[in-house]
Tab-separated table of C-alpha atoms in Angstrom:
chain	number	residue	atom	x	y	z
A	1	UNK	CA	-40.634	-32.206	-145.429
A	2	UNK	CA	-40.860	-28.759	-144.794
A	3	UNK	CA	-44.762	-29.593	-144.045
A	4	UNK	CA	-42.768	-31.247	-141.257
A	5	UNK	CA	-40.665	-28.866	-139.998
A	6	UNK	CA	-44.041	-26.141	-140.002
A	7	UNK	CA	-45.925	-29.396	-137.796
A	8	UNK	CA	-43.024	-29.857	-135.266
A	9	UNK	CA	-42.364	-25.991	-134.690
A	10	UNK	CA	-46.419	-25.545	-134.128
A	11	UNK	CA	-46.005	-28.489	-131.783
A	12	UNK	CA	-43.485	-26.741	-129.963
A	13	UNK	CA	-44.923	-23.726	-129.556
A	14	UNK	CA	-47.817	-24.867	-128.580
A	15	UNK	CA	-46.170	-27.277	-126.099
A	16	UNK	CA	-44.142	-24.025	-124.788
A	17	UNK	CA	-47.223	-22.383	-124.210
A	18	UNK	CA	-49.142	-25.113	-122.373
A	19	UNK	CA	-46.175	-25.500	-120.016
A	20	UNK	CA	-46.345	-21.619	-119.138
A	21	UNK	CA	-49.990	-21.639	-118.703
A	22	UNK	CA	-49.659	-24.582	-116.314
A	23	UNK	CA	-46.983	-22.569	-114.102
A	24	UNK	CA	-48.781	-19.411	-114.315
A	25	UNK	CA	-52.229	-21.835	-112.960
A	26	UNK	CA	-50.135	-23.283	-109.930
A	27	UNK	CA	-47.632	-21.230	-108.387
A	28	UNK	CA	-45.112	-22.449	-105.671
A	29	UNK	CA	-45.954	-21.473	-102.697
A	30	UNK	CA	-44.405	-18.481	-100.415
A	31	UNK	CA	-41.949	-19.148	-97.555
A	32	UNK	CA	-42.919	-19.152	-94.504
A	33	UNK	CA	-42.830	-16.002	-92.608
A	34	UNK	CA	-41.272	-16.120	-89.013
A	35	UNK	CA	-43.948	-14.222	-86.762
A	36	UNK	CA	-41.992	-10.553	-85.230
A	37	UNK	CA	-42.169	-10.620	-81.899
A	38	UNK	CA	-42.178	-7.762	-79.550
A	39	UNK	CA	-40.114	-7.892	-76.060
A	40	UNK	CA	-41.895	-7.168	-72.979
A	41	UNK	CA	-40.348	-4.416	-71.613
A	42	UNK	CA	-40.426	-4.346	-67.530
A	43	UNK	CA	-39.812	-0.907	-65.627
A	44	UNK	CA	-37.510	-1.272	-63.096
A	45	UNK	CA	-38.919	-0.697	-59.564
A	46	UNK	CA	-37.381	2.452	-58.211
A	47	UNK	CA	-35.421	1.280	-54.924
A	48	UNK	CA	-36.042	3.534	-51.815
A	49	UNK	CA	-32.685	2.400	-50.570
A	50	UNK	CA	-30.984	4.482	-52.964
A	51	UNK	CA	-33.244	7.296	-52.216
A	52	UNK	CA	-31.146	10.344	-54.213
A	53	UNK	CA	-29.975	12.977	-51.493
A	54	UNK	CA	-30.734	11.128	-48.462
A	55	UNK	CA	-27.927	12.238	-46.313
A	56	UNK	CA	-29.051	15.862	-46.162
A	57	UNK	CA	-31.692	14.890	-43.485
A	58	UNK	CA	-29.200	13.842	-40.897
A	59	UNK	CA	-26.795	17.148	-41.739
A	60	UNK	CA	-29.924	19.702	-40.944
A	61	UNK	CA	-30.613	18.870	-37.737
A	62	UNK	CA	-30.391	21.050	-35.046
A	63	UNK	CA	-30.659	25.327	-34.493
A	64	UNK	CA	-28.693	26.949	-37.454
A	65	UNK	CA	-28.007	31.141	-36.964
A	66	UNK	CA	-26.530	33.637	-39.496
A	67	UNK	CA	-26.873	36.187	-41.817
A	68	UNK	CA	-29.475	36.530	-44.798
A	69	UNK	CA	-28.183	38.733	-47.805
A	70	UNK	CA	-30.738	39.096	-50.592
A	71	UNK	CA	-31.739	40.853	-53.835
A	72	UNK	CA	-35.620	41.320	-52.203
A	73	UNK	CA	-37.534	44.264	-50.886
A	74	UNK	CA	-36.508	42.946	-47.465
A	75	UNK	CA	-32.720	43.273	-48.032
A	76	UNK	CA	-30.528	41.588	-45.534
A	77	UNK	CA	-30.738	40.880	-41.798
A	78	UNK	CA	-27.723	39.892	-39.473
A	79	UNK	CA	-29.780	37.153	-37.800
A	80	UNK	CA	-31.625	34.097	-39.102
A	81	UNK	CA	-32.433	31.463	-36.927
A	82	UNK	CA	-33.995	27.739	-38.438
A	83	UNK	CA	-34.654	25.101	-35.383
A	84	UNK	CA	-34.311	21.995	-38.224
A	85	UNK	CA	-36.073	19.033	-36.175
A	86	UNK	CA	-37.482	15.930	-37.945
A	87	UNK	CA	-41.473	15.617	-37.681
A	88	UNK	CA	-41.703	12.122	-39.076
A	89	UNK	CA	-39.551	9.626	-39.832
A	90	UNK	CA	-38.741	10.922	-43.435
A	91	UNK	CA	-39.040	14.536	-42.972
A	92	UNK	CA	-37.564	17.500	-41.395
A	93	UNK	CA	-38.757	20.877	-41.423
A	94	UNK	CA	-38.503	24.216	-39.399
A	95	UNK	CA	-40.811	27.212	-39.263
A	96	UNK	CA	-40.003	30.394	-38.841
A	97	UNK	CA	-41.692	34.121	-38.950
A	98	UNK	CA	-39.723	37.606	-39.109
A	99	UNK	CA	-42.820	39.804	-38.358
A	100	UNK	CA	-46.789	39.306	-39.203
A	101	UNK	CA	-46.389	39.614	-42.558
A	102	UNK	CA	-43.416	37.752	-43.479
A	103	UNK	CA	-42.556	33.877	-42.854
A	104	UNK	CA	-40.972	30.721	-44.067
A	105	UNK	CA	-41.826	27.113	-43.592
A	106	UNK	CA	-38.600	24.728	-44.977
A	107	UNK	CA	-39.009	21.064	-45.003
A	108	UNK	CA	-36.886	18.707	-46.732
A	109	UNK	CA	-38.522	14.811	-46.965
A	110	UNK	CA	-38.712	11.524	-49.263
A	111	UNK	CA	-40.533	11.646	-52.359
A	112	UNK	CA	-41.473	9.588	-55.447
A	113	UNK	CA	-41.310	11.134	-58.690
A	114	UNK	CA	-40.671	9.714	-62.228
A	115	UNK	CA	-40.258	6.282	-61.002
A	116	UNK	CA	-37.281	7.646	-58.331
A	117	UNK	CA	-37.071	8.172	-55.134
A	118	UNK	CA	-35.531	11.425	-53.896
A	119	UNK	CA	-35.334	14.261	-51.328
A	120	UNK	CA	-37.965	17.088	-52.015
A	121	UNK	CA	-37.718	20.767	-50.773
A	122	UNK	CA	-41.051	22.534	-49.826
A	123	UNK	CA	-40.210	26.161	-49.077
A	124	UNK	CA	-43.154	27.862	-48.545
A	125	UNK	CA	-44.579	31.025	-46.497
A	126	UNK	CA	-45.612	34.548	-46.686
A	127	UNK	CA	-43.745	37.416	-48.857
A	128	UNK	CA	-45.455	40.782	-47.613
A	129	UNK	CA	-48.211	39.089	-46.941
A	130	UNK	CA	-48.678	37.415	-50.295
A	131	UNK	CA	-48.568	33.523	-50.066
A	132	UNK	CA	-46.554	31.256	-51.990
A	133	UNK	CA	-45.063	27.647	-51.794
A	134	UNK	CA	-42.213	25.747	-54.613
A	135	UNK	CA	-41.450	22.246	-54.683
A	136	UNK	CA	-37.675	21.681	-55.599
A	137	UNK	CA	-36.075	17.815	-55.884
A	138	UNK	CA	-32.421	16.894	-55.453
A	139	UNK	CA	-30.792	16.875	-58.810
A	140	UNK	CA	-27.027	17.422	-57.819
A	141	UNK	CA	-25.387	15.675	-54.600
A	142	UNK	CA	-22.031	15.504	-53.741
A	143	UNK	CA	-21.354	14.181	-50.359
A	144	UNK	CA	-17.693	14.269	-48.855
A	145	UNK	CA	-18.443	13.906	-44.997
A	146	UNK	CA	-17.304	17.293	-43.494
A	147	UNK	CA	-18.237	19.272	-46.686
A	148	UNK	CA	-21.145	18.342	-48.920
A	149	UNK	CA	-23.659	20.309	-51.990
A	150	UNK	CA	-27.062	19.270	-52.761
A	151	UNK	CA	-28.674	21.188	-55.436
A	152	UNK	CA	-32.691	21.042	-55.191
A	153	UNK	CA	-34.223	22.385	-58.920
A	154	UNK	CA	-37.870	23.071	-59.208
A	155	UNK	CA	-39.942	20.085	-60.321
A	156	UNK	CA	-41.261	20.560	-63.504
A	157	UNK	CA	-38.908	23.410	-65.268
A	158	UNK	CA	-36.055	22.624	-63.400
A	159	UNK	CA	-32.900	24.906	-62.663
A	160	UNK	CA	-33.732	27.198	-65.318
A	161	UNK	CA	-36.915	28.687	-63.070
A	162	UNK	CA	-35.659	28.079	-59.957
A	163	UNK	CA	-32.833	26.048	-57.672
A	164	UNK	CA	-31.499	26.278	-54.415
A	165	UNK	CA	-28.253	25.140	-53.079
A	166	UNK	CA	-27.495	23.337	-49.608
A	167	UNK	CA	-24.009	23.558	-48.924
A	168	UNK	CA	-22.657	21.937	-45.511
A	169	UNK	CA	-18.602	22.388	-44.349
A	170	UNK	CA	-17.497	21.429	-40.911
A	171	UNK	CA	-20.566	23.386	-38.725
A	172	UNK	CA	-21.680	26.015	-41.209
A	173	UNK	CA	-24.560	25.448	-43.066
A	174	UNK	CA	-24.839	27.736	-46.685
A	175	UNK	CA	-28.346	28.293	-48.493
A	176	UNK	CA	-28.150	29.842	-51.525
A	177	UNK	CA	-31.786	30.003	-53.541
A	178	UNK	CA	-32.099	31.326	-57.332
A	179	UNK	CA	-34.643	32.015	-59.308
A	180	UNK	CA	-35.894	33.650	-62.998
A	181	UNK	CA	-37.777	36.361	-61.238
A	182	UNK	CA	-41.403	34.811	-62.522
A	183	UNK	CA	-40.261	33.614	-65.520
A	184	UNK	CA	-38.678	37.287	-66.402
A	185	UNK	CA	-35.460	35.952	-67.363
A	186	UNK	CA	-33.620	33.335	-69.460
A	187	UNK	CA	-31.793	31.627	-66.460
A	188	UNK	CA	-31.881	31.567	-62.951
A	189	UNK	CA	-29.967	34.497	-60.734
A	190	UNK	CA	-28.917	34.970	-56.946
A	191	UNK	CA	-32.071	35.449	-54.963
A	192	UNK	CA	-31.024	35.035	-51.582
A	193	UNK	CA	-27.924	33.706	-49.140
A	194	UNK	CA	-27.916	32.585	-45.935
A	195	UNK	CA	-24.134	31.842	-44.165
A	196	UNK	CA	-25.509	30.265	-41.015
A	197	UNK	CA	-23.739	28.428	-38.010
A	198	UNK	CA	-24.760	25.350	-35.977
A	199	UNK	CA	-25.753	26.741	-32.337
A	200	UNK	CA	-27.205	23.644	-30.557
A	201	UNK	CA	-27.444	20.177	-31.612
A	202	UNK	CA	-29.565	19.274	-28.200
A	203	UNK	CA	-32.789	20.397	-28.688
A	204	UNK	CA	-33.517	18.038	-31.604
A	205	UNK	CA	-32.792	14.579	-30.490
A	206	UNK	CA	-35.941	13.889	-28.580
A	207	UNK	CA	-37.672	14.169	-31.711
A	208	UNK	CA	-34.583	11.992	-33.260
A	209	UNK	CA	-35.628	9.834	-30.968
A	210	UNK	CA	-39.071	9.595	-31.261
A	211	UNK	CA	-38.903	8.843	-34.765
A	212	UNK	CA	-35.698	7.106	-35.165
A	213	UNK	CA	-35.109	9.584	-37.640
A	214	UNK	CA	-34.121	9.498	-40.864
A	215	UNK	CA	-35.580	6.534	-42.186
A	216	UNK	CA	-35.815	5.418	-45.935
A	217	UNK	CA	-39.518	5.358	-45.971
A	218	UNK	CA	-41.957	7.267	-48.102
A	219	UNK	CA	-43.670	10.561	-47.315
A	220	UNK	CA	-45.153	11.827	-50.709
A	221	UNK	CA	-45.832	10.105	-54.223
A	222	UNK	CA	-45.606	12.973	-56.437
A	223	UNK	CA	-45.703	10.618	-59.614
A	224	UNK	CA	-48.398	12.069	-61.183
A	225	UNK	CA	-48.870	15.418	-58.940
A	226	UNK	CA	-47.994	17.961	-61.123
A	227	UNK	CA	-49.246	16.505	-64.030
A	228	UNK	CA	-50.181	18.992	-66.669
A	229	UNK	CA	-48.975	21.929	-65.122
A	230	UNK	CA	-46.619	24.657	-66.220
A	231	UNK	CA	-44.578	24.638	-62.952
A	232	UNK	CA	-44.281	23.486	-59.260
A	233	UNK	CA	-44.845	27.167	-57.631
A	234	UNK	CA	-48.537	28.086	-55.968
A	235	UNK	CA	-49.702	31.545	-55.230
A	236	UNK	CA	-53.514	30.385	-54.480
A	237	UNK	CA	-52.570	27.821	-51.545
A	238	UNK	CA	-56.123	25.887	-51.994
A	239	UNK	CA	-53.935	23.908	-54.592
A	240	UNK	CA	-51.067	23.421	-52.295
A	241	UNK	CA	-50.112	19.159	-52.904
A	242	UNK	CA	-48.660	19.280	-49.542
A	243	UNK	CA	-50.312	22.138	-47.425
A	244	UNK	CA	-48.849	23.453	-44.015
A	245	UNK	CA	-52.019	22.024	-42.404
A	246	UNK	CA	-51.227	18.263	-43.627
A	247	UNK	CA	-48.102	18.899	-42.093
A	248	UNK	CA	-47.646	15.990	-38.942
A	249	UNK	CA	-46.504	16.421	-35.380
A	250	UNK	CA	-46.556	20.407	-34.960
A	251	UNK	CA	-48.590	22.609	-33.219
A	252	UNK	CA	-49.467	25.718	-31.995
A	253	UNK	CA	-48.755	28.199	-29.075
A	254	UNK	CA	-50.877	31.281	-28.114
A	255	UNK	CA	-48.527	33.372	-26.604
A	256	UNK	CA	-49.029	36.666	-24.649
A	257	UNK	CA	-47.284	39.516	-22.830
A	258	UNK	CA	-48.187	42.573	-21.333
A	259	UNK	CA	-46.445	45.923	-19.655
A	260	UNK	CA	-45.750	46.230	-15.934
A	261	UNK	CA	-46.618	49.586	-14.068
A	262	UNK	CA	-44.647	51.985	-14.760
A	263	UNK	CA	-43.879	51.161	-18.142
A	264	UNK	CA	-45.904	52.795	-20.998
A	265	UNK	CA	-44.866	51.592	-24.693
A	266	UNK	CA	-44.689	54.204	-27.916
A	267	UNK	CA	-46.870	52.913	-30.408
A	268	UNK	CA	-44.159	53.296	-33.164
A	269	UNK	CA	-41.667	50.880	-31.007
A	270	UNK	CA	-41.293	47.496	-31.675
A	271	UNK	CA	-41.539	44.350	-29.272
A	272	UNK	CA	-40.010	40.657	-29.944
A	273	UNK	CA	-41.160	37.639	-28.415
A	274	UNK	CA	-38.957	35.274	-27.875
A	275	UNK	CA	-38.885	31.311	-27.527
A	276	UNK	CA	-36.039	29.463	-26.376
A	277	UNK	CA	-34.708	26.059	-25.793
A	278	UNK	CA	-33.154	26.598	-22.351
A	279	UNK	CA	-33.741	29.266	-19.953
A	280	UNK	CA	-31.742	33.035	-20.366
A	281	UNK	CA	-32.042	33.762	-16.521
A	282	UNK	CA	-30.153	32.297	-13.786
A	283	UNK	CA	-31.959	34.463	-11.420
A	284	UNK	CA	-31.026	37.798	-11.897
A	285	UNK	CA	-28.233	37.102	-14.024
A	286	UNK	CA	-28.214	37.152	-17.889
A	287	UNK	CA	-26.990	34.330	-19.740
A	288	UNK	CA	-26.170	35.808	-22.734
A	289	UNK	CA	-24.224	32.394	-23.773
A	290	UNK	CA	-27.850	30.738	-24.123
A	291	UNK	CA	-29.130	33.185	-26.774
A	292	UNK	CA	-28.030	30.171	-29.167
A	293	UNK	CA	-30.912	28.227	-27.973
A	294	UNK	CA	-33.243	30.428	-29.162
A	295	UNK	CA	-36.027	28.214	-31.637
A	296	UNK	CA	-38.538	30.983	-32.607
A	297	UNK	CA	-38.670	34.750	-32.465
A	298	UNK	CA	-41.127	37.505	-33.872
A	299	UNK	CA	-41.187	41.317	-34.164
A	300	UNK	CA	-44.435	42.742	-33.687
A	301	UNK	CA	-45.697	46.241	-33.200
A	302	UNK	CA	-45.156	47.467	-29.531
A	303	UNK	CA	-48.915	47.363	-28.669
A	304	UNK	CA	-49.649	44.211	-30.249
A	305	UNK	CA	-50.361	41.757	-27.046
A	306	UNK	CA	-50.062	38.181	-28.213
A	307	UNK	CA	-49.211	36.087	-31.330
A	308	UNK	CA	-49.638	32.519	-32.502
A	309	UNK	CA	-46.663	30.441	-33.625
A	310	UNK	CA	-47.977	28.019	-35.549
A	311	UNK	CA	-46.094	24.769	-37.167
A	312	UNK	CA	-44.121	24.535	-33.940
A	313	UNK	CA	-41.920	21.618	-32.900
A	314	UNK	CA	-42.953	19.710	-29.462
A	315	UNK	CA	-40.796	20.123	-26.813
A	316	UNK	CA	-40.749	22.291	-23.170
A	317	UNK	CA	-39.724	26.008	-23.935
A	318	UNK	CA	-38.954	29.373	-22.181
A	319	UNK	CA	-40.633	32.303	-22.986
A	320	UNK	CA	-39.624	36.187	-23.119
A	321	UNK	CA	-40.378	39.603	-24.206
A	322	UNK	CA	-38.742	42.187	-24.976
A	323	UNK	CA	-39.277	45.902	-25.503
A	324	UNK	CA	-37.032	47.813	-28.324
A	325	UNK	CA	-37.053	51.057	-26.927
A	326	UNK	CA	-34.218	52.518	-28.670
A	327	UNK	CA	-34.838	50.529	-31.954
A	328	UNK	CA	-31.448	49.475	-32.657
A	329	UNK	CA	-32.807	45.685	-33.118
A	330	UNK	CA	-30.465	44.777	-30.096
A	331	UNK	CA	-30.817	44.083	-26.453
A	332	UNK	CA	-29.073	47.041	-24.922
A	333	UNK	CA	-29.163	49.616	-22.072
A	334	UNK	CA	-32.339	51.419	-21.724
A	335	UNK	CA	-34.566	48.325	-23.425
A	336	UNK	CA	-37.262	46.372	-21.520
A	337	UNK	CA	-37.416	43.062	-20.691
A	338	UNK	CA	-39.178	40.069	-19.021
A	339	UNK	CA	-36.996	38.594	-16.321
A	340	UNK	CA	-39.051	35.729	-15.525
A	341	UNK	CA	-38.023	31.969	-16.791
A	342	UNK	CA	-41.580	31.340	-18.016
A	343	UNK	CA	-41.959	27.989	-18.743
A	344	UNK	CA	-44.311	25.644	-21.184
A	345	UNK	CA	-44.563	22.571	-22.929
A	346	UNK	CA	-45.975	21.585	-26.373
A	347	UNK	CA	-47.461	18.478	-26.969
A	348	UNK	CA	-47.671	16.890	-30.800
A	349	UNK	CA	-50.527	18.228	-32.664
A	350	UNK	CA	-51.347	20.322	-29.515
A	351	UNK	CA	-51.754	23.839	-28.497
A	352	UNK	CA	-50.234	25.717	-25.708
A	353	UNK	CA	-50.844	28.867	-24.270
A	354	UNK	CA	-48.194	31.184	-22.051
A	355	UNK	CA	-47.979	34.856	-21.230
A	356	UNK	CA	-45.249	36.915	-19.973
A	357	UNK	CA	-44.490	40.473	-18.461
A	358	UNK	CA	-42.178	43.146	-19.257
A	359	UNK	CA	-40.762	44.362	-16.000
A	360	UNK	CA	-37.197	45.061	-16.005
A	361	UNK	CA	-34.743	47.886	-18.158
A	362	UNK	CA	-31.443	46.917	-18.956
A	363	UNK	CA	-28.797	49.135	-17.308
């Protein structure tokens, strides 16, 4: 009996081991694993009909004039005249000179950047003879009709580097610019304030009609323009992505003047060349109210006989020269002026020449 029990135990152990061995040799198949599917994300195409800041283009049209205050070495001055007109169906601009070393060319247009359509602001020109141009994009807008606010921030670093506020209230325009002074400050601080009133909205109408301005079409694709750059500010104009000579429609006027017999200027004095869209004289009568139609002007040394007004809006103009005899920067008694309503017409991307003679002493 003892032997039988031993044999049964041995048999049971052998059978168990065998079953275990069989199970290890033929494992059960693993359950199937569902494949991981990564969904394809299609980028949303930008819609130019929702261009951010678009309404500013229409609001800028016209001749504006007002005082400037600034923290720059130029300081402030009582008048800055800006003639904003369309230069294409999606762009409006104005070029202005103070003198031969200081000028500014402002331009607003529709751009594509970071898969968004926005109004861009190009601010370029000369400061003390040194060139620079900056690019901004609309990043804050509030348009309430009669009053509106637009902020344009430097494209790469944003408003901590530089930004410009464009504010409309009824017939007033305020442009306030801020900068961190060549990256020497952690935030941008006030740079310049221009407080202007609308002078004329008729001079721009031919260009408005010509382009059916404004339209929601693309002017510049900036999608890759600023890749790898530290900021969208240029001090070498050879690398400017939208240089002045690429601006459409604008022309050049070569303006000259002379002095009549008996008028001998002092070299230390200044002369001012003035271009208007309406005449300043009716016979011998000075039409002071028409000073609101001034479009371009420049202050020269009294013995500088000519000046080229470049990037100028096409149109018909009146041209005058004025000698500031007393140096008070305003036409007053004793100053000399040209009294002829010299007219000229500048065509699209054309060149015009005009000349006048200083021949009258203001009584």
